[in-house]
Each structure stands twice: as structure tokens, then as C-alpha cells.
Amino acid sequence: MGRKTYYVTTPIYYANAEPHIGTACTTIIADVMARYKKLCGYEVFYLTGSDEHGQKILRIAAEAGVEPKAFVDGVVAKIKQTWQDLNIQYDYFVRTTDEQHKKAVQALYRKIAEKGDIYKAKYSGWYCTPCERYISLTESPDKTCPVCKRPTEFLEEDNYFFKLSNYQAKMLEFLKAHKDFIVPESRYNEVYSRVEMSIEDISISRASFSWGIPLPDDAEHVVWVWLDALTTYISALGYPDNKDNFNKYWPADVHFMAKDILWFHSVIWPCFLMSAGLEPPRQICAHGWWTVNGEKISKSKGNMILPRDVIAKFGVDSLRYFELREMVLGHDQDFTYKALMSRHNNELGNDLGNLVLRTLVMIGKYYEGKIPQPYENDFSDEPIRKMLASLQEPILSHIEHFQFSNALEKIWEIVRAANKYIDDQKPWVLAKEKSPKLSSVLYNLAEEIRIISVYLTPFMPTACDSIRFQLGLSSEKVTLPESLEFGQTEVGTRTFIDKPLFPKIEEEKTAG
Ligand code: MSP
């Protein structure tokens, strides 16, 4: 039997601007899960990509005076650069302008048409171009977009429709049978009630422009961007030709996103798939929005905070840590430099950075930089072992349930306990007294730091590599849960002191 697989995705982001810390958030979350599952021995496929068709992109490219393909090529380069800056280890970057993707969209469309779920009719109604979605007057009587609050445009054209309404009963049945399909639970309840109320057929083509994938049976129309975009989740696996790879990874284990696009993923996408005879994804996780002064961060609001600016001041791991520690799953979170600086200086610099530095300095001073042999009859490590053992299940369970803030909070219980252990044991006094207990205390600290670095590897990979390098464990292969077992550091290992992990940031250097 092959290894267990894990397929995780981010939304494919509109190729209209470089990523901001909101789009970075979903990408970091998916990266943490991909890295975590790799450590657990899974064969992981982490997909991200770009959404390049549709009227919105077409208009922005025209405003920039560039052909749409040249325009999106430029933005995609910036997106990829941002993911590199953020240390994102995706396995594949899919673009809706890829030839393979076009083939997949047309194949999926054909399957849905063969099922008899597509019909042609006149569409007249309101459309939000920035969100590329149709608005019904029931959801928004004043014709503004219920998601982005911008005015919509009146459209009247012949369109192809998908019989979404045919799937109401099936969808309810599916949701009932899969109570953890949507997390957090509050979002599940929202979606369930909306499906129960009514679901209307949706238009899945546009005829007034041609920047998109032509409908297989009517080249006058292009496929609606959302059908186009959602299909990336299977086109990236090689659908419809590469059956082996498709069967290996589909259904996706989790699609991550923010709440704005939950309906498309939790209802429209599964219904397209059911119509085509394919399985729905296993889980949808919708987090909240990053806001500035309560307003969603977005290009159109002009309140973008760019990862590269934050990274230049605080470092990549600090941004990754902050986004995951600060935001509670499902809730919106306001971004302030003050909060970032506080977490950076206090939790990363003082708590973690100093723990590592103090320990290494003492190992350097008292044991020539080598991990000492613990004193045999000293059981002072017992409370530490107990604490580590009792925290393992909650920490791993929080990660499994995407509760990253809670997981980090628990990991910090270990960090704080280790600092307290130093304060209580006073190794400098033990050294003065020539107490044999000194070696146990320092061995235990080195072990605790190693275990902390194992937990933190998916969150802050660069800092954890540095911690392991400083502990002399640079070539150590981390695996979960094995590497969490106490007592793996080898006596005599040579340690090093490198530059500070999280240098203190002074207030005047930051704005806001
Ligand atoms: N192209 C569509 C998605 C198609 S997926 C098949 C799209 N793109 S988007 O560029 O607008 O990205 C939306 C996603 O970006 C959100 O669902 C979320 O993952 C992320 N975010 C964008 N702004 C965000 C915040 N201000 N805060 C948190 N996440 C944000 O919709």
C-alpha cells in the first residue's frame, strides 16, 4: 500500500495585484498544514495558483494599456515572488490560462451538459464585476454586492445556466451526512440554512467579452470565471487524462479560503462535481478577514499591507507567526503594527529567542558548548516530561483542526515553562556550587528547545532550522510524532551560537 496522501489548496488569487497580508494568510495556513502533514509522513500535494480570466482582469489590463495575457504574466511573477519571500512550499502553481486547464474545464463542462444540467436562457439581472458574481434581489434589494458592497451592473444577455436548483435536496443530504464538511461550525450552519431556504440556477457563461475559455459547444460564449477557477482544483491533478494522479489525490482533503468565497466552494463547487459524477472535496475551511480599522484589506480599498514591507522590518517567520497567532479561526482580525511589534518583541524575541540564547550561552560557558550528560539520579526533569506529555495531544489536535492560534498558545506554555525552569533552577548558582544537577538542567533545556522547534517547524521553518543548527542537530530529520519524544539529543553534541533569532524592533522604526 502507498503512503497516505494529503491534498490541500488555497483559492487561486485574481491576477490583478500582488498579494497582501490577507491573501498571504490563507497561503500561510495551507503551507503550515502541508508542512505539518509532510512531517507526519503524508505524501502532500499543495496547490495554489492564479485566476486570470474574466471581465475584471480584462478591464484592469485595458486600464494599464496592456494585453491581458501580458498583464497577468506580470502579476503572476509578483505573486510567485511573494510566496517565495514567505517561504511557501507549494507543489504546483496552476494558472487558468494553462492549456491543460482549458482542456479540463471543457471536459467538466461536457460532463455536466451530458447529465442534462445545462440550458440556455436570457439572463437579465445584476452582476458584481469585482467579485465576478451574479446578485439576486432577494439577497440584496438595493443592488449593491452583498460581499464587497460595491454597486453592481445590469446585464442582459443570452447565457447558459446550470441547474443548481436540482441539487438542493442532494446538497442538504450531503451536508447532513458530513457535519464537519465546513469549518468553523458557525459557517456550516450559515450555509445549511441558506441551502435549506432556496438555491437558484446560476448562469455559467458570458457572451459580452472573450477573455476566457470558450464553451465547447458555443464559442460565442466563455465559461463563467467561477466555473473556470474552481476547476483548477482538479485540472492541476491532470483531470481528465491523468487518472492515476487524479485518483491518488482527489477528493481534496481541504480547500482553505476566507468567508467571502465560501458559498462558491461549499455549494456551487460540490454541485458541479456531483453533476459530473465526481466526489465533492472532503472539507472546506473558511477563516475571517484581515482588516485595517475594521475595513477588509483589499486592493480596491487602497489599504493593502504588503508582506514584503512587513518582512523587511520583522522577518518572514515573525509575519507567519503573527498571522497565525493573532487570528482566531473564523473571526476577523484587525492588523496593527503595534500588535505585530508586541508579539515580535515579547513572544518571539524575549520568550523564545532569549530561551535559546540563554541556554546556549550556559552550555558554552559550563560545558565548552557540548550537550552535557544529565546527572543520573536527578529526577528534576519529571515535571517537564509530564508537562510535555500532557500538551502533545492538545497541540496536535489544535493543528489538525486548523486552530493555529490555540496551538501556538499551548506551545508557548512550554516556552514559558522552560524560561521559568531557568529562573527556578538558577543554573549559575548550581555552577557556583559545583552541583551535578547543572548538567541535568541544561540537558533538559536543550531537549525542551529541540521539542519546541519540532512543534514550530511548520509555522516558522527558517527559525527552527536555525534553532536546530545551533543545537548541533542540523541534519536531524524531524518526524511527527516520533521527534516529540523526550531524550533524543545526544550527549556530547556540539552546539553553536548564531545571530539572534528575532532581533528587537524599536518603536520608531514602524509606522501605524
Ligand atoms: N479568484 C477567486 C478565488 C477562486 S478559487 C477557485 C478570488 N480571488 S481573490 O484574489 O479575491 O482571493 C480571495 C481569497 O483571498 C479569500 O478567500 C482569502 O483566502 C484571501 N483574502 C483576500 N483578502 C483577504 C483579507 N482581507 N483577509 C483574509 N483573507 C483574504 O476570490
mmCIF file of N, CA and C and ligand atoms in Angstrom, residues 11-14 20 22-23 26 51 226 229-230 233 257-258 260-261 265 287-290 296-297, ligand 1:
data_model
loop_
_atom_site.group_PDB
_atom_site.id
_atom_site.type_symbol
_atom_site.label_atom_id
_atom_site.label_comp_id
_atom_site.label_asym_id
_atom_site.label_seq_id
_atom_site.Cartn_x
_atom_site.Cartn_y
_atom_site.Cartn_z
ATOM 1 N N PRO A 11 -7.275 29.354 -2.423
ATOM 2 C CA PRO A 11 -8.006 29.834 -3.602
ATOM 3 C C PRO A 11 -6.962 30.208 -4.658
ATOM 4 N N ILE A 12 -7.359 30.234 -5.910
ATOM 5 C CA ILE A 12 -6.433 30.806 -6.885
ATOM 6 C C ILE A 12 -6.749 32.300 -6.905
ATOM 7 N N TYR A 13 -5.741 33.095 -6.668
ATOM 8 C CA TYR A 13 -5.956 34.529 -6.451
ATOM 9 C C TYR A 13 -6.073 35.261 -7.777
ATOM 10 N N TYR A 14 -6.933 36.291 -7.800
ATOM 11 C CA TYR A 14 -7.077 37.091 -9.019
ATOM 12 C C TYR A 14 -5.726 37.702 -9.378
ATOM 13 N N HIS A 20 -1.470 40.664 -0.618
ATOM 14 C CA HIS A 20 -1.346 41.461 0.603
ATOM 15 C C HIS A 20 -1.391 40.494 1.789
ATOM 16 N N GLY A 22 -3.691 39.687 3.695
ATOM 17 C CA GLY A 22 -4.914 38.878 3.734
ATOM 18 C C GLY A 22 -4.779 37.647 2.858
ATOM 19 N N THR A 23 -4.341 37.843 1.635
ATOM 20 C CA THR A 23 -4.152 36.684 0.751
ATOM 21 C C THR A 23 -2.998 35.811 1.269
ATOM 22 N N THR A 26 -4.172 33.015 3.976
ATOM 23 C CA THR A 26 -4.646 31.699 3.532
ATOM 24 C C THR A 26 -3.476 30.847 3.049
ATOM 25 N N ASP A 51 -6.021 33.257 -10.856
ATOM 26 C CA ASP A 51 -7.303 33.332 -11.555
ATOM 27 C C ASP A 51 -7.171 34.483 -12.554
ATOM 28 N N TRP A 226 -16.022 31.648 -12.398
ATOM 29 C CA TRP A 226 -16.023 30.785 -11.211
ATOM 30 C C TRP A 226 -16.000 29.301 -11.560
ATOM 31 N N ALA A 229 -12.457 28.878 -12.574
ATOM 32 C CA ALA A 229 -11.496 28.901 -11.464
ATOM 33 C C ALA A 229 -11.589 27.658 -10.569
ATOM 34 N N LEU A 230 -12.803 27.264 -10.230
ATOM 35 C CA LEU A 230 -12.955 26.109 -9.321
ATOM 36 C C LEU A 230 -12.369 24.839 -9.938
ATOM 37 N N TYR A 233 -8.870 23.056 -9.212
ATOM 38 C CA TYR A 233 -8.589 22.064 -8.168
ATOM 39 C C TYR A 233 -8.474 20.651 -8.737
ATOM 40 N N MET A 257 -9.798 29.067 2.511
ATOM 41 C CA MET A 257 -10.205 30.356 1.933
ATOM 42 C C MET A 257 -10.698 31.259 3.052
ATOM 43 N N ALA A 258 -11.075 32.497 2.692
ATOM 44 C CA ALA A 258 -11.780 33.337 3.670
ATOM 45 C C ALA A 258 -13.276 33.228 3.396
ATOM 46 N N ASP A 260 -15.521 35.112 2.317
ATOM 47 C CA ASP A 260 -16.169 35.748 1.158
ATOM 48 C C ASP A 260 -16.494 34.783 0.030
ATOM 49 N N ILE A 261 -15.766 33.693 -0.056
ATOM 50 C CA ILE A 261 -15.986 32.810 -1.207
ATOM 51 C C ILE A 261 -16.423 31.408 -0.760
ATOM 52 N N HIS A 265 -17.480 27.588 -2.860
ATOM 53 C CA HIS A 265 -16.757 26.344 -2.580
ATOM 54 C C HIS A 265 -17.609 25.283 -1.904
ATOM 55 N N HIS A 287 -11.699 31.025 6.920
ATOM 56 C CA HIS A 287 -11.294 31.901 8.022
ATOM 57 C C HIS A 287 -11.879 33.296 7.802
ATOM 58 N N GLY A 288 -11.632 34.177 8.787
ATOM 59 C CA GLY A 288 -12.160 35.542 8.693
ATOM 60 C C GLY A 288 -11.251 36.435 7.857
ATOM 61 N N TRP A 289 -11.532 37.719 7.896
ATOM 62 C CA TRP A 289 -10.756 38.689 7.113
ATOM 63 C C TRP A 289 -9.755 39.419 7.978
ATOM 64 N N TRP A 290 -8.637 39.740 7.377
ATOM 65 C CA TRP A 290 -7.735 40.728 7.961
ATOM 66 C C TRP A 290 -8.286 42.093 7.578
ATOM 67 N N LYS A 296 -12.098 45.502 5.489
ATOM 68 C CA LYS A 296 -11.381 44.390 4.865
ATOM 69 C C LYS A 296 -10.196 44.921 4.051
ATOM 70 N N ILE A 297 -9.059 44.277 4.204
ATOM 71 C CA ILE A 297 -7.901 44.684 3.402
ATOM 72 C C ILE A 297 -8.139 44.235 1.973
HETATM 73 N N1 MSP B 1 -10.213 34.188 -7.693
HETATM 74 C C1 MSP B 1 -11.123 33.993 -6.640
HETATM 75 C C2 MSP B 1 -10.936 32.623 -5.988
HETATM 76 C C3 MSP B 1 -11.147 31.471 -6.891
HETATM 77 S S1 MSP B 1 -10.805 29.973 -6.072
HETATM 78 C C4 MSP B 1 -11.337 28.804 -7.100
HETATM 79 C C5 MSP B 1 -10.880 35.061 -5.590
HETATM 80 N N2 MSP B 1 -9.676 35.600 -5.594
HETATM 81 S S2 MSP B 1 -9.173 36.752 -4.573
HETATM 82 O O1 MSP B 1 -7.888 37.167 -5.073
HETATM 83 O O2 MSP B 1 -10.161 37.747 -4.389
HETATM 84 O O3 MSP B 1 -8.879 35.974 -3.261
HETATM 85 C C6 MSP B 1 -9.866 35.673 -2.352
HETATM 86 C C7 MSP B 1 -9.209 34.985 -1.188
HETATM 87 O O4 MSP B 1 -8.046 35.723 -0.763
HETATM 88 C C8 MSP B 1 -10.056 34.936 0.066
HETATM 89 O O5 MSP B 1 -10.970 33.883 0.096
HETATM 90 C C9 MSP B 1 -8.975 34.738 1.097
HETATM 91 O O6 MSP B 1 -8.488 33.428 1.012
HETATM 92 C C10 MSP B 1 -7.916 35.706 0.616
HETATM 93 N N3 MSP B 1 -8.144 37.066 1.089
HETATM 94 C C11 MSP B 1 -8.293 38.177 0.315
HETATM 95 N N4 MSP B 1 -8.427 39.257 1.125
HETATM 96 C C12 MSP B 1 -8.373 38.857 2.401
HETATM 97 C C13 MSP B 1 -8.409 39.519 3.642
HETATM 98 N N5 MSP B 1 -8.511 40.839 3.752
HETATM 99 N N6 MSP B 1 -8.308 38.762 4.744
HETATM 100 C C14 MSP B 1 -8.175 37.398 4.690
HETATM 101 N N7 MSP B 1 -8.144 36.752 3.543
HETATM 102 C C15 MSP B 1 -8.242 37.457 2.391
HETATM 103 O O7 MSP B 1 -11.776 35.306 -4.795
#
